[in-house]
Short mmCIF file of C-alpha atoms in Angstrom, two decimals:
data_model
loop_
_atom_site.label_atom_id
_atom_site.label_comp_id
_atom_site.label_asym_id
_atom_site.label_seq_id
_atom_site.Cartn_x
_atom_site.Cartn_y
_atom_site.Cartn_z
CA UNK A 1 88.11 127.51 95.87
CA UNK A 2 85.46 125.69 98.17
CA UNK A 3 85.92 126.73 101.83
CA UNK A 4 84.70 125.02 105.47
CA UNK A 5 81.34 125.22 105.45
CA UNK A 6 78.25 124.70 108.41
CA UNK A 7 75.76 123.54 106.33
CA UNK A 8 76.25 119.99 106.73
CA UNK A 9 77.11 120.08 110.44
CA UNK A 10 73.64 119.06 111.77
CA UNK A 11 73.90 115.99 109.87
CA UNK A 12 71.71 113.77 112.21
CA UNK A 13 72.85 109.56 111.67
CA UNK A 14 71.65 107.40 113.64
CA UNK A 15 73.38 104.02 113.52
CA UNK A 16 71.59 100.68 113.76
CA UNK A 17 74.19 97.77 115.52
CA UNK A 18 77.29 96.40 113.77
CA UNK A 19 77.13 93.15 112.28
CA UNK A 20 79.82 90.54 110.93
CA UNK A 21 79.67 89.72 107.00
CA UNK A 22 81.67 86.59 106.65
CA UNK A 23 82.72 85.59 103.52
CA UNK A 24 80.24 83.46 101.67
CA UNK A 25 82.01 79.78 101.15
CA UNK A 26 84.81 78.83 103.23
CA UNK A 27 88.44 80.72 102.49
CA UNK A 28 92.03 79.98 103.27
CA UNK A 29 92.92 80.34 107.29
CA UNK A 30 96.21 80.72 108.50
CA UNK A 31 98.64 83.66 108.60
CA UNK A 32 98.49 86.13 105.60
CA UNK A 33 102.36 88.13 104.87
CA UNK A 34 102.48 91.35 104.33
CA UNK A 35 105.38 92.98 102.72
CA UNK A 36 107.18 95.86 103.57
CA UNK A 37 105.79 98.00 101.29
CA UNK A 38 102.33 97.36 103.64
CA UNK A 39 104.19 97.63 106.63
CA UNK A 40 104.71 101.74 106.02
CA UNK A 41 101.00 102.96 105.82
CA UNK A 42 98.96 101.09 107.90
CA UNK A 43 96.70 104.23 107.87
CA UNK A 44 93.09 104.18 108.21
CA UNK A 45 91.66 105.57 105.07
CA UNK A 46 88.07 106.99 105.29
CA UNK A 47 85.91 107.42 101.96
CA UNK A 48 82.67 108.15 101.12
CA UNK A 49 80.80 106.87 97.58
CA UNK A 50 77.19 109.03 97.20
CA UNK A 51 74.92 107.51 95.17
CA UNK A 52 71.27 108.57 93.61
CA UNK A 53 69.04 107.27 91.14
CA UNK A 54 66.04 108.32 89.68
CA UNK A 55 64.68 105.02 88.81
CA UNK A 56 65.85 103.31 92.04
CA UNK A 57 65.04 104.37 95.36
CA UNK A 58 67.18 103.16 98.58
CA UNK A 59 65.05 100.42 100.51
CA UNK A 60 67.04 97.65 99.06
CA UNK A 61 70.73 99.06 99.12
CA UNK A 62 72.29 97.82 102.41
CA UNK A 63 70.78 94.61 101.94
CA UNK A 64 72.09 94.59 98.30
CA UNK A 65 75.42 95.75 99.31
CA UNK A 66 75.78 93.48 102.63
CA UNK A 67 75.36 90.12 99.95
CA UNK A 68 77.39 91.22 97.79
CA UNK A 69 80.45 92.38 100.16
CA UNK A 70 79.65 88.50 101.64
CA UNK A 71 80.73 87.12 97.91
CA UNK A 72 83.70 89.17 96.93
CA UNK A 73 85.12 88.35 100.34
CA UNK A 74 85.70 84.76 99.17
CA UNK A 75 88.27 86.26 96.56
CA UNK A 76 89.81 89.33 99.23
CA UNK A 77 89.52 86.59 102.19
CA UNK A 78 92.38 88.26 104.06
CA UNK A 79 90.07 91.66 104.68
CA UNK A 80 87.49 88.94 106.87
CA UNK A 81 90.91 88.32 109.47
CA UNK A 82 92.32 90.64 111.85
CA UNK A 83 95.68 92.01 111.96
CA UNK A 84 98.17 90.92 114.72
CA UNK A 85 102.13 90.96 115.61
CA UNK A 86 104.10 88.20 113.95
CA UNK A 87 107.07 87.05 115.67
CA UNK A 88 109.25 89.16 113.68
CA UNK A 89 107.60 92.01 115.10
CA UNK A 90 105.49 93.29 111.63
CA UNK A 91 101.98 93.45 110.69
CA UNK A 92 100.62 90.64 109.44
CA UNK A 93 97.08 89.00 108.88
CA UNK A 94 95.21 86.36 110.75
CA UNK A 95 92.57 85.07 108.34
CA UNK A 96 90.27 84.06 110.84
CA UNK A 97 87.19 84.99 108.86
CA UNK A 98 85.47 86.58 111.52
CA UNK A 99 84.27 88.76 108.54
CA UNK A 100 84.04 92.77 107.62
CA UNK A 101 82.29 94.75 110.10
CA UNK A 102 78.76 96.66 108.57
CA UNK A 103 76.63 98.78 109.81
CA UNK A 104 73.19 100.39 108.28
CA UNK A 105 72.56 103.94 109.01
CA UNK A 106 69.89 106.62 108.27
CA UNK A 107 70.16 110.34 107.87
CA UNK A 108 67.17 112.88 108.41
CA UNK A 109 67.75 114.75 105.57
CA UNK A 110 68.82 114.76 101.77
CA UNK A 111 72.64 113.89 100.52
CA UNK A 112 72.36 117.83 98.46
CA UNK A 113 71.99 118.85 102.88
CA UNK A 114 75.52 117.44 103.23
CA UNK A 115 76.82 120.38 101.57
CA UNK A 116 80.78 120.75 100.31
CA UNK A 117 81.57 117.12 99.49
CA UNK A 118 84.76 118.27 97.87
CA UNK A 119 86.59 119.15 100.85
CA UNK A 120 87.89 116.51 103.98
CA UNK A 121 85.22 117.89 106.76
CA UNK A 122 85.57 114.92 109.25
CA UNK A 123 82.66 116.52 111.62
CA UNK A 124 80.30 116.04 109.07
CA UNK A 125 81.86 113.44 106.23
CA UNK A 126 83.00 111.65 109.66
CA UNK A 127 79.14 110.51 110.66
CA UNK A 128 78.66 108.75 107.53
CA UNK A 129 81.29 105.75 108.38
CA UNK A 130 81.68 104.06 111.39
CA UNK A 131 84.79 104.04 113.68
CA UNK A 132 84.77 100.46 116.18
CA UNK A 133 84.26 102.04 119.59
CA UNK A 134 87.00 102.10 121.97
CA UNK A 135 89.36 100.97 119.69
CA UNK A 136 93.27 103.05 120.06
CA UNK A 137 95.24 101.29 117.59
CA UNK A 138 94.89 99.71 114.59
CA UNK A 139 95.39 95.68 115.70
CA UNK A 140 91.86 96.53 117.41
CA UNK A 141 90.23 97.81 114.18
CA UNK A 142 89.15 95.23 111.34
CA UNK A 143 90.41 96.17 107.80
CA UNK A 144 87.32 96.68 106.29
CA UNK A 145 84.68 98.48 107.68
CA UNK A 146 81.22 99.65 106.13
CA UNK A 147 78.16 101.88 106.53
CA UNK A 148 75.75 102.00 104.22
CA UNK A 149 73.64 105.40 105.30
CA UNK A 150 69.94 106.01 103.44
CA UNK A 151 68.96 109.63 103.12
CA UNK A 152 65.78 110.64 102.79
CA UNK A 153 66.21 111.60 99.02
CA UNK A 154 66.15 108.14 97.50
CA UNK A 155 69.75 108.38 97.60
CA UNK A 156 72.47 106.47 100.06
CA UNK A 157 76.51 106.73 100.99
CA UNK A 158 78.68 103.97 100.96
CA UNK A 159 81.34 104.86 103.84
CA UNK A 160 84.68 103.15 104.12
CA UNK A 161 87.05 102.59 106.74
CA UNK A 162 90.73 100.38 104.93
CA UNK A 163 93.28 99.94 106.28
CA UNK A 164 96.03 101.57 104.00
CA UNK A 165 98.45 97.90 105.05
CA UNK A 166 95.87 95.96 102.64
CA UNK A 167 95.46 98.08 99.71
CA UNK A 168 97.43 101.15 98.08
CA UNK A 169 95.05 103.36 95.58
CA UNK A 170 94.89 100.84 92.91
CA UNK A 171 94.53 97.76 94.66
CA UNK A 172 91.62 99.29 96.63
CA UNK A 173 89.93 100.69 93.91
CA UNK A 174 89.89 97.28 92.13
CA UNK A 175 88.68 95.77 95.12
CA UNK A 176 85.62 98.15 95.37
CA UNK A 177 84.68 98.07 91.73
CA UNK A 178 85.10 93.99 92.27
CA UNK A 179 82.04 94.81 94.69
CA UNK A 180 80.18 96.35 92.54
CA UNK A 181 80.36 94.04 89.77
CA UNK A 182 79.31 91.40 92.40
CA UNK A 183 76.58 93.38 93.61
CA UNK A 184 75.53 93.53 89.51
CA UNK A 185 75.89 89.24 89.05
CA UNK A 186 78.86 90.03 86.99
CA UNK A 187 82.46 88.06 87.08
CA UNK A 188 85.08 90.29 88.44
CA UNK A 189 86.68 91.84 85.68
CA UNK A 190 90.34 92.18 87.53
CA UNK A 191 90.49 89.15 89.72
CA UNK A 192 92.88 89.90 93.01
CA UNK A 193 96.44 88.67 92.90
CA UNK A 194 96.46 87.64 96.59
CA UNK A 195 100.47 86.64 96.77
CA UNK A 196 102.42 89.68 98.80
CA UNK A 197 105.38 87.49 98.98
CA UNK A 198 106.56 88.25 95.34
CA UNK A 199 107.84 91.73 97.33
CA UNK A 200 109.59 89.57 100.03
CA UNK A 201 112.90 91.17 101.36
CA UNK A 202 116.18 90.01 99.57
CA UNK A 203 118.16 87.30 101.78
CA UNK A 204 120.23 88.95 102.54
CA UNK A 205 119.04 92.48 102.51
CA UNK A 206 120.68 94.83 99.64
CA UNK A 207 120.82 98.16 100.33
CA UNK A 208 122.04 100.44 97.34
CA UNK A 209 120.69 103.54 97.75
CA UNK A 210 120.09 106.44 100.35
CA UNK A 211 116.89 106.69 101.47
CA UNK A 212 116.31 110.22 102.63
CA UNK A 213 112.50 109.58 102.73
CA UNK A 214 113.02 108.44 106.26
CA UNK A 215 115.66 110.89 107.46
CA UNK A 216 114.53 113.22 110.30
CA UNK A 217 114.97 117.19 109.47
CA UNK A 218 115.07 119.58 112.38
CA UNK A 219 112.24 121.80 112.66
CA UNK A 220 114.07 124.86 112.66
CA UNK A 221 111.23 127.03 111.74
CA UNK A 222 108.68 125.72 114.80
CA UNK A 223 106.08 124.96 112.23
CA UNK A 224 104.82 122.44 115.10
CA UNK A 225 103.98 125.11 117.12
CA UNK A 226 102.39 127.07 114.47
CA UNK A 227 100.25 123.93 113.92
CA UNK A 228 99.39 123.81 117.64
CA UNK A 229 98.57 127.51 118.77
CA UNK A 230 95.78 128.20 115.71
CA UNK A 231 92.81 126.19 114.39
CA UNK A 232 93.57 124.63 111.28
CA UNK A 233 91.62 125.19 108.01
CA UNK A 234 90.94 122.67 105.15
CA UNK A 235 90.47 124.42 101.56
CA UNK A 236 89.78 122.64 98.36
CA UNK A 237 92.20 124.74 95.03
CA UNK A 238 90.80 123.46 91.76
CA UNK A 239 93.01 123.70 89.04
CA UNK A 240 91.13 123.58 85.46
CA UNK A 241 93.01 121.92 81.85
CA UNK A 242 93.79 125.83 81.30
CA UNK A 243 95.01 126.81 84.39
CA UNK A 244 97.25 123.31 84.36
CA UNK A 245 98.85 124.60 80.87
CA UNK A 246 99.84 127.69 82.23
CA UNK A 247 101.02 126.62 85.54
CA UNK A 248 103.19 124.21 83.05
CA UNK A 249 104.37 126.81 80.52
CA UNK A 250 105.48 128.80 84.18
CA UNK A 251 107.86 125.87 85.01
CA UNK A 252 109.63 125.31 81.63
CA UNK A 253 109.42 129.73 80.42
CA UNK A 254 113.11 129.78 82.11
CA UNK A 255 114.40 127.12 79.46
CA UNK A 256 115.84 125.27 82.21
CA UNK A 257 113.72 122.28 82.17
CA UNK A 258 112.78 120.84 78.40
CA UNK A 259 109.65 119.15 79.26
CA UNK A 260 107.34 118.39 82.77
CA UNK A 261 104.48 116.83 83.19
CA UNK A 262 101.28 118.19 85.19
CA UNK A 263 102.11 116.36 88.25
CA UNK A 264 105.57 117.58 88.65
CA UNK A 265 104.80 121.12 87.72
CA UNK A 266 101.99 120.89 90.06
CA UNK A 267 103.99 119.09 93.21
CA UNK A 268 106.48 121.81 92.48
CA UNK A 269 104.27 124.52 92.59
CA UNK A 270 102.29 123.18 95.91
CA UNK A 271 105.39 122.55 97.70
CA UNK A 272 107.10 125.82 97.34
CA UNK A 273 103.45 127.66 98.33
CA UNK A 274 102.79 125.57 101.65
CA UNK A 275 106.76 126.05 102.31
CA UNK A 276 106.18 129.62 101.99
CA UNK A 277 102.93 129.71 104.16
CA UNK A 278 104.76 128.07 106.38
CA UNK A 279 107.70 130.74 106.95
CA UNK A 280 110.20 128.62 106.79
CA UNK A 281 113.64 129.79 107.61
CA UNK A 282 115.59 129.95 104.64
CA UNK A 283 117.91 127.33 105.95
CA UNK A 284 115.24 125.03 106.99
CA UNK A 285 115.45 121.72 105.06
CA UNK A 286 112.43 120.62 103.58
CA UNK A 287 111.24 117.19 102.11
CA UNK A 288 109.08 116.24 99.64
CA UNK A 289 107.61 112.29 99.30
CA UNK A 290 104.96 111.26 97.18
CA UNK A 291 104.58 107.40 96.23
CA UNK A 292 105.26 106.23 92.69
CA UNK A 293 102.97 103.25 91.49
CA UNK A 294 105.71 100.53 90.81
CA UNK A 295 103.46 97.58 89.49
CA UNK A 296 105.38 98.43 85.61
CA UNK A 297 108.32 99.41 87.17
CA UNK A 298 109.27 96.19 89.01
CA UNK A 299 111.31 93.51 87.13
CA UNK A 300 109.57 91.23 86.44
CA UNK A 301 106.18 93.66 86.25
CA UNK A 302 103.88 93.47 89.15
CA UNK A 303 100.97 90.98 88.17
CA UNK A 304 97.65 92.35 87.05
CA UNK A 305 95.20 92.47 90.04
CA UNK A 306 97.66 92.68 92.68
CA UNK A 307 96.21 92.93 95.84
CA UNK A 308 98.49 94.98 97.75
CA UNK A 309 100.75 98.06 98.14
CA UNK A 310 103.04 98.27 94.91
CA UNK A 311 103.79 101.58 95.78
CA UNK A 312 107.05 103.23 96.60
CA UNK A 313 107.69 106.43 98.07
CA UNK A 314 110.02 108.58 96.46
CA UNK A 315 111.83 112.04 97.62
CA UNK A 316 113.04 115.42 96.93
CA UNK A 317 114.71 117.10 99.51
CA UNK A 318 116.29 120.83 99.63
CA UNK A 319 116.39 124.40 101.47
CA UNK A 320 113.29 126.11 102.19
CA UNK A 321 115.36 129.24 100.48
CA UNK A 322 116.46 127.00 97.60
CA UNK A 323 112.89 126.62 96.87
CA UNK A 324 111.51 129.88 97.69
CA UNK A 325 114.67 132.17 96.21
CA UNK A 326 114.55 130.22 92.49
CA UNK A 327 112.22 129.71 89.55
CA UNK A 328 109.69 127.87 89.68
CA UNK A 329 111.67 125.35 87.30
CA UNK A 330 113.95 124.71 90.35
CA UNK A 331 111.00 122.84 92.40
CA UNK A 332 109.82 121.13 89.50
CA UNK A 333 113.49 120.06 88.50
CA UNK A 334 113.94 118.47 92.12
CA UNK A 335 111.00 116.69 91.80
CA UNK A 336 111.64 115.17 87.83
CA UNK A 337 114.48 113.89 89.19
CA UNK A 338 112.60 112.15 92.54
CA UNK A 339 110.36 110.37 89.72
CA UNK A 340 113.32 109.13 87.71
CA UNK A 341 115.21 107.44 90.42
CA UNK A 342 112.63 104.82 90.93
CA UNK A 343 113.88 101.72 89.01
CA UNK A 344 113.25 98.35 90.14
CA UNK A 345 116.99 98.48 92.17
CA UNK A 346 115.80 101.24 94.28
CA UNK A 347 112.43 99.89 94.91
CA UNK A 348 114.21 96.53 96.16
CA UNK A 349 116.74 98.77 97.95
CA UNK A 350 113.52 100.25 99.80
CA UNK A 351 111.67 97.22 100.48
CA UNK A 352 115.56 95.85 101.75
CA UNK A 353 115.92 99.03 104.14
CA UNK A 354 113.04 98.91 105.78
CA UNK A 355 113.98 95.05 106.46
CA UNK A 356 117.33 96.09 107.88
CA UNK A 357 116.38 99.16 110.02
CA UNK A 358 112.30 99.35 110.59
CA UNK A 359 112.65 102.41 110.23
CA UNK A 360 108.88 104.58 109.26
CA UNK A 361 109.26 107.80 107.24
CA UNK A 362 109.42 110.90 108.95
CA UNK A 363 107.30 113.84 108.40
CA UNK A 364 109.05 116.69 110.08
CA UNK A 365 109.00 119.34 107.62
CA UNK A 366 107.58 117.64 105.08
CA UNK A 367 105.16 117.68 102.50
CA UNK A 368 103.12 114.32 101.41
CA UNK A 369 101.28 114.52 98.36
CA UNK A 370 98.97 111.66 97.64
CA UNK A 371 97.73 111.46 94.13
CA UNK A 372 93.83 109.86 93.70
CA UNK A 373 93.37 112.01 90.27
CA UNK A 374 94.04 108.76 88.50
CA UNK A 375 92.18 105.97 90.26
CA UNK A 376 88.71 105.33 88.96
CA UNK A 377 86.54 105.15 91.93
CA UNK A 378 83.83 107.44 89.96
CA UNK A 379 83.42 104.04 87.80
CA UNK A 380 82.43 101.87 91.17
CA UNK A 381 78.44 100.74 90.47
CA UNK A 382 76.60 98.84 92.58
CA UNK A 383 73.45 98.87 90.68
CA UNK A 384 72.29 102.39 91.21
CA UNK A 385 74.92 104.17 88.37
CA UNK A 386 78.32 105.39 89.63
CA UNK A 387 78.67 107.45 92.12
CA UNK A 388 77.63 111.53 92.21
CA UNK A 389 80.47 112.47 94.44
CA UNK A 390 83.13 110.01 95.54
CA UNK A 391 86.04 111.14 97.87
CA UNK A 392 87.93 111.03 100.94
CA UNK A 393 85.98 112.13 104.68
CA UNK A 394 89.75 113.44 106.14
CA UNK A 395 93.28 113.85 105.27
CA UNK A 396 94.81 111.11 107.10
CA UNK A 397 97.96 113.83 108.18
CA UNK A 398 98.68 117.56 108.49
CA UNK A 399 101.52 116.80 106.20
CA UNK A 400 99.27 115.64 103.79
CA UNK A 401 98.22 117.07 100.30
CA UNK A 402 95.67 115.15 98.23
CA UNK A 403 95.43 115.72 94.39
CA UNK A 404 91.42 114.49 92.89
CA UNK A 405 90.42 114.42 89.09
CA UNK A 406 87.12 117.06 89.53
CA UNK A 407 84.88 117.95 86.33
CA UNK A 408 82.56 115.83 84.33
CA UNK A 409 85.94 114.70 82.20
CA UNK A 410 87.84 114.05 85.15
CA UNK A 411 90.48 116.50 83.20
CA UNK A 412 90.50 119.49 86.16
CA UNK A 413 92.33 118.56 89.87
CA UNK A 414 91.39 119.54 92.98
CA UNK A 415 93.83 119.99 95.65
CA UNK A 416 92.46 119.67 99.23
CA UNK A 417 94.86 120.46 102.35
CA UNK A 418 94.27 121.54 105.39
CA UNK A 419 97.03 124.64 107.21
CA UNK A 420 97.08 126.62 110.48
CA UNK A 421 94.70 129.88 109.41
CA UNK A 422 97.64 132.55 109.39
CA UNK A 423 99.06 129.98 106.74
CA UNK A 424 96.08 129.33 104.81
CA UNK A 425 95.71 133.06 104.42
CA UNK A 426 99.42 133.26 102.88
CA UNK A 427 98.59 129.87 100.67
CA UNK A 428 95.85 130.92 98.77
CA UNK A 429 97.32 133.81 97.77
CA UNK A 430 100.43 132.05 96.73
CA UNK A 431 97.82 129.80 94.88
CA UNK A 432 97.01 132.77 91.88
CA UNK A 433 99.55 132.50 89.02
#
């Protein structure tokens, strides 16, 4: 378990000016759709890629970095416009090519003086991107921005700011290893699928299904004011092949469940521990979502490259003493079946709700788990080797729960959160099986 740690809180940047990189030949203008499956997480997501190399020091990276991120913006145009209000009231993208915003940075120390990496710490993580001054909402932030921070090791971080509305996990990923490969001379090995409108709403909207993922729960249990008397804590839990086995074995020794797989044994097991350090009443309703990639389950399958949000998010929903007073098996159960309802009907259905209601998913007494253990972004190279440590700088909610692959085989997980103290305390103990 990695815990919050001072080390790298005198972390001195200092930030030269932003500049515009525009993309290098002239790109499609006009207004960009976004679908609804965009419309639901336009999040800012902050990451960090640290690189070193022993045979290459720093001086030219920015420079190497800012060309590059100037060529792959002719095939990702849209991240060069801004986002604005269409007249149906809904994100959307003006693709003005005013360009990405970049900055170049230097730190007056080593990247091993950053200390944890594997836990959010936005003091610290938070210095090495760059946030637009001024700027309180997200029409006044650009979708892409990046730093490019040289340490005086040799080494440099790549910092991110996306917005979540132009990329889920595997569209993003794609797009930074498409950087990489530019930054290398190579072709882009997944080229981006630009058309969002393949995920249009039906005319007229279809909705078959309920969609609990947006319903509102009471907060019986005043976890919000547990969240706002005490100082909240961010932990890292990692969870090795072995430990994953076991924790597996746990949810199927009642014979109630014939098979699971690690992420629903996992999700079970996380949910009932934070619902626990939470003291939930044991008639509190609680809610699960996590988002299920739906590029294979779409009909026909999303196409290869897509450049976009494919993902849907699913739920399990039941009593904090349901969860709490049952077998492990019972969790894990609730969430099997949250994986199994997404077919291409209920992924329409979703895309069709939203339409009909604009309705955002709540998060009152809920639990979001956001999966990054499979996305490659380890594999992004932009000349200096792939990346030592690559991760996020915060957890973009309270109610969020991020699952990383960790280890040199990517085969371990690390689960970073953050919880009021008093409910860390009661977490990490629930974390020992």
């Amino acid at each position: 378990m990695a815990d919050s740690g001072t080390k790298g809180s005198q972390l001195n940047v200092k930030q030269q000016p932003p500049t515009l990189v525009t993309p290098a030949e002239e790109t499609p203008n006009g207004l960009y759709f976004l679908s609804n499956l965009d419309q639901n997480i336009a999040v800012i997501v902050r990451t960090i890629y640290c690189f070193t190399s022993l045979s290459r020091g720093n001086q030219d990276a920015a420079q190497v970095i800012q060309d590059a991120l100037s060529k792959v913006l002719v095939h990702y145009y849209p991240l060069a416009g801004r986002l604005t209000i269409s007249p149906d009231r809904k994100l959307i993208v003006d693709c003005t090519a005013e360009g990405a915003v970049f900055v170049e940075a230097e730190a007056d120390c080593s990247i091993e003086d950053i200390g944890d990496t594997t836990k959010p710490d936005p003091h610290t993580l938070g210095k090495l991107v760059y946030d637009i001054p001024g700027a309180t909402n997200i029409l006044q932030m650009p979708p892409l921005v990046a730093q490019v921070t040289k340490f005086k090791c040799g080494g440099f971080v790549v910092g991110l700011c996306l917005n979540h509305c132009m990329f889920d996990g595997i569209a993003a990923m794609e797009f930074v290893n498409s950087w990489g490969e530019t930054a290398r001379g190579l072709p882009l090995a997944v080229p981006p699928f630009v058309d969002r409108s393949i995920l249009k709403a039906r005319e007229p909207p279809l909705v078959q299904f309920p969609h609990h993922e947006f319903a509102e729960i009471e907060d019986i249990s005043n976890t919000s004011e547990l969240y706002g008397d005490e100082e909240m804590h961010y932990r890292s839990f990692c969870f090795e092949p072995e430990k994953l086995n076991k924790l597996k074995q746990k949810a199927l020794e009642d014979g109630v469940l014939k098979r699971c797989t690690t992420f629903e044994a996992l999700s079970g097991f996380v949910w009932r521990a934070r619902t626990e350090a939470l003291r939930m009443q044991p008639h509190q309703q609680t809610k699960l979502l996590f988002a299920v990639d739906g590029r294979s389950k779409f009909q026909p399958p999303i196409p290869k490259g897509y450049a976009g949000n494919a993902i849907v998010l699913t739920n399990s929903l039941c009593s904090a003493g349901e969860l709490l007073e049952n077998p492990l098996s019972f969790g894990v159960g609730v969430v099997q079946k949250a994986v199994e309802m997404i077919t291409d009907s209920y992924m329409r259905s979703a895309i069709d709700y939203f339409e009909t209601t604009r309705a955002r998913p709540s998060l009152a007494a809920t639990l979001l788990i956001t999966t990054w253990s499979r996305l490659g972004f380890q594999t992004t190279d932009f000349g200096w080797g792939e990346p030592v440590f690559s991760g996020p700088v915060a957890l973009p909610e309270k109610e969020v729960i991020l699952f990383l692959s960790h280890g040199k085989e990517r085969k371990s997980i690390n689960i970073l959160l953050g919880l009021p103290a008093s409910a860390m305390e009661i977490f990490q103990k629930a974390m020992q099986i």
